[in-house]
Amino acid sequence: MPLLTPDARGVYPIAPTPFYPDGRVDMESLDRMADFYMASGATGITVLGQMGEAPKLDAAESLDIARRIIGRMPVPVVVGVTAPGFAAMRALTQEVMAAGAAGVMIAPPNTLRTDDQITGYYAQAVDAIGADVPFLLQDYPLTFSVVMTPGVIQRIVQAHSSCVMLKHEDWPGLEKISALRRWESEGSMRRISILCGNGGLFLDFEGERGADGAMTGYAFPDMLADVVRLTAGGQRDEAHDLFDAHLPLLRYEQQQGVGLAVRKYVMMRRGVLTSDAQRKPAAQLSAKARAEVDYLLARLARHDPRAAVQPT
Amino acid sequence: MPLLTPDARGVYPIAPTPFYPDGRVDMESLDRMADFYMASGATGITVLGQMGEAPKLDAAESLDIARRIIGRMPVPVVVGVTAPGFAAMRALTQEVMAAGAAGVMIAPPNTLRTDDQITGYYAQAVDAIGADVPFLLQDYPLTFSVVMTPGVIQRIVQAHSSCVMLKHEDWPGLEKISALRRWESEGSMRRISILCGNGGLFLDFEGERGADGAMTGYAFPDMLADVVRLTAGGQRDEAHDLFDAHLPLLRYEQQQGVGLAVRKYVMMRRGVLTSDAQRKPAAQLSAKARAEVDYLLARLARHDPRAAVQPT
Amino acid sequence: MPLLTPDARGVYPIAPTPFYPDGRVDMESLDRMADFYMASGATGITVLGQMGEAPKLDAAESLDIARRIIGRMPVPVVVGVTAPGFAAMRALTQEVMAAGAAGVMIAPPNTLRTDDQITGYYAQAVDAIGADVPFLLQDYPLTFSVVMTPGVIQRIVQAHSSCVMLKHEDWPGLEKISALRRWESEGSMRRISILCGNGGLFLDFEGERGADGAMTGYAFPDMLADVVRLTAGGQRDEAHDLFDAHLPLLRYEQQQGVGLAVRKYVMMRRGVLTSDAQRKPAAQLSAKARAEVDYLLARLARHDPRAAVQPT
Amino acid sequence: MPLLTPDARGVYPIAPTPFYPDGRVDMESLDRMADFYMASGATGITVLGQMGEAPKLDAAESLDIARRIIGRMPVPVVVGVTAPGFAAMRALTQEVMAAGAAGVMIAPPNTLRTDDQITGYYAQAVDAIGADVPFLLQDYPLTFSVVMTPGVIQRIVQAHSSCVMLKHEDWPGLEKISALRRWESEGSMRRISILCGNGGLFLDFEGERGADGAMTGYAFPDMLADVVRLTAGGQRDEAHDLFDAHLPLLRYEQQQGVGLAVRKYVMMRRGVLTSDAQRKPAAQLSAKARAEVDYLLARLARHDPRAAVQPT
């Protein structure tokens, strides 16, 4: 498998982990989901992130899932290796890289505060996983409570050539993209790939600011791929029209805590997952919430036929 | 002036404070803004909140602004009295209530953690301002880092008859509205007014869940009033159609830190404010951001003629 | 091995993990340390806590250490199983209980805020490890940023008979001990063992308030055992005299971040550890800090001959 | 009055605000306390800090207290002007400087995270109060949750010549003092005064590391003055002997939340304050806690006759 490079672009969905209602990993749905992502235009994939319920999997399950996806999707596979200690991070990294992963994703522990603490942490992480393993810096203050200035990202990028990508999900974050791209063009920062998360809430403008695409779990990765393509092709109005049609649902999905439940439910309605089950502990959708999602899907179907799901 | 009551409903805009570019309070724009809110269908108004740049005003300015609005808008005026200590909270409350305010808004200090700390704080606040002053509980974890369960809100409401309203801006928060309304109907909680903030990001569903309206600073309060009215009248699709047309801009405004800059800019473009100046310290809009807002306004104007602003 | 019970008392040292300077686990020192703890009057022992550098150990190393201690110390061995997910917590618990551990220690994740979140987390943990495994509730707001009221501890104790011990390290915390003991005597809470951590900084009064002993890593567990014994025997002045003699050093050890470096250094000076090496990442003692510790040891030796270490 | 300068040294007690049991400010005790501080060897004084219950005072009371102390104590008076906004900070600064204060103390708001946010905040504060007003940087992560690296302090000191003093209360903090003094001697940082807070818990070593003295509210400022003098005079053992005798009580005082109650109680026992009353909201000492403090005082009196207080 080729390694992750700084010129990665397109859409890397953040994959959930399918479960049966009894809690076992649903490998059939995993395969179907992999195929669905490929058909949706995915140019890569990220597994074992928070949305993948990674902390609820044991070590063997985690590795099985990573291997299955690597074997089935002919695109770069990024694996989340965030761990409470560097020993576990190193061990998981070695396993998944040996299995053919393209790179790893590292989120900062939520205790980091100062600039030096953040850059120091990533220096230690690189020391642990090896400077030859491409990694992705996850910048998500809303979830991790770690605030990285553009200058801190610059320091990490300049210090470690193995930092090839930013998972950009700061909010607000548009000016951060502009700042990083300006530094790159001025020559004060090495070029990296910037893929945007945060549920895709600002994807309509992020591409225009210089992002290379999306890395998020919205249940319509096909829409994400279209928006990225339209933006890259200069079809601004068309990109916004499509994005705006999805925004009511996308916004509904982008709710801390219950977002995964919404996504699994929509992916079940779309026929990708057999069940929307999560392992415990998990936030559940109320009957009212499911009805709201159904209503949003029905409204969306007027603009995007892909939302015309089977009635339950 | 009548006092704020638990049956308040409709739209209470959160008012910004207009400044001239040189930093003086712009009383002319303040008057124009007051008239604009009335014409937009406001059923009340909230001044001196965070969005009103209250901490940048001195005591005399704060009181002037409150009095001017009270004198000009024939609807209940809520005044933010959040303060680092109860002495200042008491003093400001007495002044604005004497000037004719309908009630006060109290946000929790961001050091509160446990349920008892939160209920204890509000008990002390009531002790400070007096049990005869109607107050509004502000529940905004994203900004204040204080997490209130529905049960904590219930305890505060049951303990203090002067708690007449919840400014609901938890996120996700739809189930919280449902829980509170269920307790009310079961008789385990007194009825209070629930007006929704958080930029209005879920207003399309909040009314359906039982909220009484909106209390937020989105620069199209006329749209907020329409959505609240349509929802209350059972015109669900029409409410969502209008809301969805505004969602791209509304979402753009709802960015922590720069949101106020966007709002003032739009209100200036709409002719309400003479300038979009903020007092320091303030996040500024870049040229690119202004162009993005202009683009969103132009797109919105296709669906809502109120967005057809003069070219700059 | 007998299981941990609510009548545990005495001193359970928190064991560091000895390393060679090259980073390998130093099993020889581990054995010597185990013998040292027994000779010091330990009535139990806790391994793989934060001070044991657990996150820097891989799974095999962790289990080796737990087994070695279990095999060598004829007292209850508590094992830290705090993990980012319940799958890992369950797996480690099953392994160490099978190996003869007496119980496990569970710290709360630092994202918990409300009372219900805390009690909910421990309900899920019990579900994961099994209701038959005795566990210890770690209450350390300074490190974990989770604030547990006495009422929350009461709820957890009442809900789970397998909660047999509180590692009490709230600060200030004396009134919490008194509150819990009062509820026990009133019959509104089941009796649990309370062992005190927080570096032992208030051990002189904690026993008088009703605590059963100490669970902390101060490098003179023999002193901790003496103070617990003197307090239990009603020799108040003698207990305080001994404690006060140690307080300057104990206070110096109780520094977040560098505390472990001080402890390992003192244990090396006492001849227990061959090296004071830590695995990376680790805070190091400066030459000045080492000299300060030496000075404190020399001063302490005037009162307590156990502090008369060999010159370096 | 002369202004605060970077060569300030000695002991600046943090003054509590004396109240009568009915809540009124006790000006008689305030005078007695001022005289007591002078007799104790104070070389300056700080009023209206957190320990002075500043947020519970209204504006007129605050100014009265500042003026009374300024009029009575012939040493530099530092006034806390920390406020939720720069308008209030500017107003209070102008008033107290006009009244003869020597400088002001500014704590960071607890929302600051990144290095740039911290330095940016102090730049704005200097802009607000004027570059001619000497100010003191308060570095107290335990209370404010703001972590300042030595490098951030250096940036603030180099950017603002009016930053003349650091209230050093980081914990652990000894290496920070050494780092700052090293930079000063290397010429990369301007010399500032460093006075140590954090209850004085490490004062025995802080002077040896280069601090100029203490700024804390321990109820025996006479001991603080002696320790600073002995350390400065090279009488190391004598300094530590005296400090160690006080450490059990000092440690008891240094408890977040109840510390002020202990201090006011001891100052009442020493005859300085008529009452140990605090304004609400306030943590109270239980009967057991008062007995513990009495016991510590009695034990201390064996070593330091100043602790031989009248029986209650």
Short mmCIF file of C-alpha atoms in Angstrom, two decimals, chain B residues 95-262:
data_model
loop_
_atom_site.label_atom_id
_atom_site.label_comp_id
_atom_site.label_asym_id
_atom_site.label_seq_id
_atom_site.Cartn_x
_atom_site.Cartn_y
_atom_site.Cartn_z
CA GLU B 95 -30.89 50.26 38.76
CA VAL B 96 -32.40 48.64 35.70
CA MET B 97 -35.52 47.43 37.46
CA ALA B 98 -36.04 50.95 38.77
CA ALA B 99 -35.64 52.15 35.19
CA GLY B 100 -38.42 49.88 34.01
CA ALA B 101 -36.81 46.62 32.97
CA ALA B 102 -39.08 43.56 32.89
CA GLY B 103 -36.52 41.16 34.28
CA VAL B 104 -32.86 40.19 34.31
CA MET B 105 -30.72 37.50 32.71
CA ILE B 106 -28.15 35.59 34.77
CA ALA B 107 -25.49 33.35 33.25
CA PRO B 108 -23.59 30.91 35.46
CA PRO B 109 -19.88 31.52 36.18
CA ASN B 110 -17.77 29.03 34.26
CA THR B 111 -16.28 27.53 37.41
CA LEU B 112 -19.46 25.69 38.42
CA ARG B 113 -19.28 21.92 38.06
CA THR B 114 -21.56 19.88 40.30
CA ASP B 115 -25.35 20.01 40.39
CA ASP B 116 -25.26 21.47 43.89
CA GLN B 117 -22.83 24.19 42.88
CA ILE B 118 -25.21 25.29 40.11
CA THR B 119 -28.38 25.30 42.20
CA GLY B 120 -26.46 26.93 45.05
CA TYR B 121 -25.27 29.70 42.79
CA TYR B 122 -28.77 30.58 41.64
CA ALA B 123 -30.03 30.50 45.22
CA GLN B 124 -27.37 33.06 46.13
CA ALA B 125 -28.20 35.14 43.07
CA VAL B 126 -31.88 35.24 44.02
CA ASP B 127 -30.85 36.20 47.51
CA ALA B 128 -28.78 39.03 46.05
CA ILE B 129 -31.25 40.50 43.55
CA GLY B 130 -34.39 39.83 45.57
CA ALA B 131 -37.04 37.15 45.10
CA ASP B 132 -39.40 39.66 43.50
CA VAL B 133 -37.25 40.27 40.42
CA PRO B 134 -38.09 37.94 37.51
CA PHE B 135 -35.00 36.27 36.12
CA LEU B 136 -34.01 34.21 33.18
CA LEU B 137 -31.73 31.22 33.47
CA GLN B 138 -29.13 31.07 30.70
CA ASP B 139 -28.14 27.53 29.80
CA TYR B 140 -25.31 27.78 27.27
CA PRO B 141 -22.64 25.12 27.88
CA LEU B 142 -20.76 25.90 24.67
CA THR B 143 -19.88 29.36 25.96
CA PHE B 144 -20.03 28.99 29.73
CA SER B 145 -18.74 25.41 30.14
CA VAL B 146 -21.48 24.78 32.71
CA VAL B 147 -23.54 21.68 32.06
CA MET B 148 -27.07 21.75 33.48
CA THR B 149 -29.10 18.58 33.37
CA PRO B 150 -32.85 18.93 32.97
CA GLY B 151 -33.05 17.89 36.62
CA VAL B 152 -30.94 20.83 37.71
CA ILE B 153 -33.15 23.24 35.78
CA GLN B 154 -36.16 21.63 37.43
CA ARG B 155 -34.63 22.14 40.87
CA ILE B 156 -33.96 25.83 40.19
CA VAL B 157 -37.44 26.41 38.77
CA GLN B 158 -39.12 24.68 41.69
CA ALA B 159 -37.02 26.53 44.26
CA HIS B 160 -37.51 30.03 42.88
CA SER B 161 -40.84 31.32 41.63
CA SER B 162 -38.98 34.30 40.20
CA CYS B 163 -37.31 32.03 37.64
CA VAL B 164 -39.74 32.64 34.80
CA MET B 165 -37.78 31.79 31.69
CA LEU B 166 -35.08 29.52 30.30
CA LYS B 167 -32.77 30.85 27.64
CA HIS B 168 -32.22 27.46 26.10
CA GLU B 169 -29.01 27.13 24.20
CA ASP B 170 -27.71 23.74 25.12
CA TRP B 171 -26.45 21.81 22.13
CA PRO B 172 -27.70 19.24 21.44
CA GLY B 173 -30.79 20.41 23.23
CA LEU B 174 -33.98 19.13 21.63
CA GLU B 175 -34.48 16.34 24.15
CA LYS B 176 -34.02 18.80 26.99
CA ILE B 177 -37.01 20.83 25.80
CA SER B 178 -39.07 17.67 25.54
CA ALA B 179 -38.05 16.56 29.05
CA LEU B 180 -38.93 19.90 30.65
CA ARG B 181 -42.28 20.11 28.88
CA ARG B 182 -43.05 16.52 29.90
CA TRP B 183 -42.35 17.33 33.55
CA GLU B 184 -44.59 20.36 33.30
CA SER B 185 -47.43 18.33 31.88
CA GLU B 186 -46.92 15.67 34.54
CA GLY B 187 -47.05 18.37 37.20
CA SER B 188 -43.53 17.84 38.54
CA MET B 189 -42.32 21.22 37.30
CA ARG B 190 -43.86 24.65 37.18
CA ARG B 191 -44.44 26.09 33.69
CA ILE B 192 -41.77 28.44 32.44
CA SER B 193 -41.17 30.21 29.20
CA ILE B 194 -38.50 28.62 26.98
CA LEU B 195 -36.90 30.87 24.41
CA CYS B 196 -34.11 29.42 22.28
CA GLY B 197 -30.71 30.90 21.61
CA ASN B 198 -27.60 29.20 20.21
CA GLY B 199 -27.89 31.39 17.13
CA GLY B 200 -31.22 29.83 16.22
CA LEU B 201 -29.45 26.81 14.75
CA PHE B 202 -32.28 24.40 15.66
CA LEU B 203 -35.21 26.80 15.78
CA ASP B 204 -36.99 24.83 13.06
CA PHE B 205 -37.46 21.93 15.48
CA GLU B 206 -37.36 23.70 18.83
CA GLY B 207 -40.83 25.16 18.44
CA GLU B 208 -42.16 21.72 17.53
CA ARG B 209 -40.62 20.38 20.72
CA GLY B 210 -42.42 22.92 22.85
CA ALA B 211 -40.27 26.05 22.93
CA ASP B 212 -42.11 29.36 23.05
CA GLY B 213 -39.87 31.19 20.66
CA ALA B 214 -36.41 32.57 20.10
CA MET B 215 -33.97 34.75 21.99
CA THR B 216 -30.97 35.15 19.78
CA GLY B 217 -29.16 37.76 17.77
CA TYR B 218 -29.48 36.50 14.21
CA ALA B 219 -29.52 39.54 11.96
CA PHE B 220 -32.91 38.62 10.48
CA PRO B 221 -35.20 38.74 13.52
CA ASP B 222 -38.06 39.11 11.06
CA MET B 223 -37.32 35.59 9.82
CA LEU B 224 -37.19 34.30 13.40
CA ALA B 225 -40.59 35.85 14.07
CA ASP B 226 -42.02 34.32 10.91
CA VAL B 227 -40.71 30.85 11.74
CA VAL B 228 -42.07 31.04 15.28
CA ARG B 229 -45.45 32.17 13.94
CA LEU B 230 -45.60 29.54 11.19
CA THR B 231 -44.63 26.78 13.60
CA ALA B 232 -47.19 27.91 16.15
CA GLY B 233 -49.78 27.97 13.37
CA GLY B 234 -49.05 24.42 12.31
CA GLN B 235 -47.54 25.42 8.96
CA ARG B 236 -44.66 23.07 9.32
CA ASP B 237 -43.38 22.90 5.75
CA GLU B 238 -43.59 26.65 5.31
CA ALA B 239 -41.66 27.19 8.53
CA HIS B 240 -38.91 24.82 7.41
CA ASP B 241 -38.79 26.26 3.91
CA LEU B 242 -38.15 29.73 5.28
CA PHE B 243 -35.73 28.50 7.89
CA ASP B 244 -33.77 26.39 5.42
CA ALA B 245 -33.36 29.37 3.11
CA HIS B 246 -31.68 31.24 5.94
CA LEU B 247 -29.68 28.35 7.34
CA PRO B 248 -26.48 28.90 5.29
CA LEU B 249 -26.17 32.46 6.58
CA LEU B 250 -27.46 31.64 10.06
CA ARG B 251 -24.87 28.88 10.34
CA TYR B 252 -22.17 31.30 9.18
CA GLU B 253 -23.19 33.78 11.88
CA GLN B 254 -23.18 31.10 14.55
CA GLN B 255 -19.39 30.99 14.87
CA GLN B 256 -17.94 31.51 18.32
CA GLY B 257 -15.89 34.66 18.46
CA VAL B 258 -16.56 36.13 15.04
CA GLY B 259 -20.35 35.74 15.13
CA LEU B 260 -20.90 39.24 16.45
CA ALA B 261 -18.76 40.73 13.68
CA VAL B 262 -20.90 38.94 11.09
#
